[in-house]
Amino acid sequence: MAESQEGQSDLLRKVKQWYRADKAFSDDWRKEAKEDFRFVAGDQWNERDKAHLKGMMRPVITFNRILPVINSISGQEIGNRQEVRFIPRTEGDVKPNELLTSSAIWFRDLADADDEDSEAFLNSIVSGMGWTETTLDFEDNEDGDPSINSVNPLEMIWDRNARKKNLTDAERVYRVRQMAVARAKQMFPDADVSDMDAKWAKIDNEDGDTKDQDEEDKYEGDGDSLEDDKPDTVVTIVHCQWRDRVNEVRVVDWAGQETTMEPAEFKKAKRRMEGLGLPFAATRATRQVIQQAWVGSKVLRENEALCNTHFHYQCITAYQDKNKGTFFGLVHQMKDPQRWANKWLSQALDILNSQAKGGVIIERDATDDMKEFEKTFARADLPTVVPRGTVSGNKIMPKPGAQMPSGFMQLMEFAISSVRDVTGVSVEMLGMREANQPASLEYQRRQAGMTIMQPLFANLKRYRHDQGKVMLYLIQKYLSDGRLVRVVGEENEQFVPLMKQAEAAYDIIVDDQPTSPNQKEAVWSMMTNSGMMQMIPPAMLVDLLEYSPLPSSVVEKIKKTSQAQAEGPGAQLEQQMMQLEARLKTAEATLKEAQAGKAQADTQETLAGIGTGGQNEMAKLQADMATGQQKLAADVGLRREGQAMDFALGKEQLAQKGQLGMADMAMKAMQRGQPNGRMA
């Protein structure tokens, strides 16, 4: 028990040290990210500028031009979503594994992954980073349900030394999450409520600074106690995942079998094999394991992550500041033009208001009641009374009108247009081009504008690739328990139980979804307008229906009808045999009816003639049926012989490859050993 407490204390100390260093690195980014989200929401004035304008009785105006640009790029991602396919690395086989590919689609459908990924991509283009968590949810299903959730990027902390896109080189990540005490007690039923709150990781102010509660407790006591009976009581829990390395030994025995052992286990096996005189070869290796812990004021839980190869938290990054090592989005460079556009618009409105009211220069004795003069002068519907001789004596003169500064409107228009121009988003991408131009030209300009956005979409593709690895691991390790998955193959679609397969390596391919509206429109327009439809064989036209704008139900009916018409000659021969059997049964029934009658000799002769004709017809039908059966048997026999020969040949080749493989493995095993037969 003491060792366990000591280990938890060491882990808590290690997590705190990591967190404080990594959190300090990302503090500046967090302040910028909060401001970025405020600008997108339309909160674009700081408190000092607001107070200054209100003190001068000037309007605070905000025309949010950032949001349409962000929505335009986010809409491009929604209209061109991608899917993941798994292709096995086997010789000569490059077809995707339909079961695993369909399982990934099923995984994403149950988790609403398209919406969650779009939310993360939107966060990345706003603040520079978007996050999702790919895992299994065991709350409603003890076997686990697929779960992909978008995570607020302000809750995430990452390794300060990570520099690659999407933080693929990060050694650790954290999520600092505030949750209700009741929810925390459900997650950690064995933990005390007093141990759940990570006060040392709580973000207390709007600037993103962390209040180090551990240091304050030294002078102020233990702080406020948690009141779990209040519904608004929350605790801060840190979920940390980090990479750990495990040493192991890979052993190849005399039979060519490769096994992996821990160092202590290998020492025992080594003594046994050396005692028996069996040759072996061994190499030391390091295996990566993802560890995780939930931490409050103490370690609440520690275990290996569900996926041992990648973090559950996957990141989508935008552009990188090489000097700082942090990432920024599109709003970062849009804020200054938006600020100046708002300020100049407010200034222009103030100038117009001043010109409308006007002003005067008046002598002291020009009026007997100055307050009354001030009330009535600006009112066109009220008379302004002054003493005799005031007007004729020019004792009241109008002030010179405030003129709009030269070039002021051009500067304001420049600031407004720069909000869009600094991002590279064209007017065509926003759908706001008013020029009279052909649709094809507008489409080409929209596609040219997308070229500037390609780095963002390249990072999104890399994210889907890494997320596909996590899904593949979870599907093969935990979800292959016989649950039904709808598989859409080349022939038709069917429900197949998801079972564990042999360990194999797969290439993960990120491809456009055929169901994406933009993808369908682009492919179908290209095929119909270019005249390629006449060059494609009729059998392939059915496959192209997936890219047509027709409803899915109509496409499915067309496929089934085409498949029924494409049946082979064997089915036609079987149908002819069924027709012959029906004719034979009809002839036999007619003959029995004729023989059952008790008529006179004329009737007997008639029946005999009928019987003779029926027998002839029956004999003819039997001969036709026998001929058809012989042809069918011969065709089936030839096919079976061909299949048997192919099977025997494949089996022989497989046996030869197996023998060569075993010999090669044995040779390598001998070569790995030292000349004296001992392990390195």
mmCIF file of N, CA and C in Angstrom, residues 4 206 263 322 367 488 505 508 515 599 611:
data_model
loop_
_atom_site.group_PDB
_atom_site.id
_atom_site.type_symbol
_atom_site.label_atom_id
_atom_site.label_comp_id
_atom_site.label_asym_id
_atom_site.label_seq_id
_atom_site.Cartn_x
_atom_site.Cartn_y
_atom_site.Cartn_z
ATOM 1 N N SER A 4 2.275 1.793 -3.389
ATOM 2 C CA SER A 4 1.285 2.352 -4.309
ATOM 3 C C SER A 4 1.105 3.840 -4.080
ATOM 4 N N GLU A 206 -9.596 36.034 -17.266
ATOM 5 C CA GLU A 206 -9.836 36.095 -18.699
ATOM 6 C C GLU A 206 -8.550 36.140 -19.505
ATOM 7 N N PRO A 263 12.273 -8.569 -20.568
ATOM 8 C CA PRO A 263 13.666 -8.939 -20.255
ATOM 9 C C PRO A 263 13.785 -9.996 -19.173
ATOM 10 N N LYS A 322 6.888 30.145 -36.566
ATOM 11 C CA LYS A 322 8.146 29.423 -36.346
ATOM 12 C C LYS A 322 8.947 29.993 -35.188
ATOM 13 N N THR A 367 -27.919 87.493 -26.690
ATOM 14 C CA THR A 367 -29.167 86.929 -26.196
ATOM 15 C C THR A 367 -29.264 87.174 -24.704
ATOM 16 N N VAL A 488 -20.949 -2.383 -47.932
ATOM 17 C CA VAL A 488 -21.322 -2.077 -49.305
ATOM 18 C C VAL A 488 -20.186 -2.538 -50.201
ATOM 19 N N ALA A 505 -1.051 -5.638 -41.666
ATOM 20 C CA ALA A 505 -0.740 -4.222 -41.807
ATOM 21 C C ALA A 505 -1.606 -3.635 -42.911
ATOM 22 N N ILE A 508 -3.606 3.277 -44.935
ATOM 23 C CA ILE A 508 -4.800 4.080 -44.694
ATOM 24 C C ILE A 508 -4.862 5.163 -45.758
ATOM 25 N N THR A 515 -20.548 10.683 -51.485
ATOM 26 C CA THR A 515 -21.813 11.316 -51.128
ATOM 27 C C THR A 515 -21.694 12.814 -50.920
ATOM 28 N N ALA A 599 -65.431 -45.978 -71.228
ATOM 29 C CA ALA A 599 -66.295 -45.674 -72.380
ATOM 30 C C ALA A 599 -66.320 -46.875 -73.315
ATOM 31 N N GLY A 611 -53.476 -41.688 -75.520
ATOM 32 C CA GLY A 611 -52.373 -42.208 -74.701
ATOM 33 C C GLY A 611 -51.099 -42.313 -75.487
#
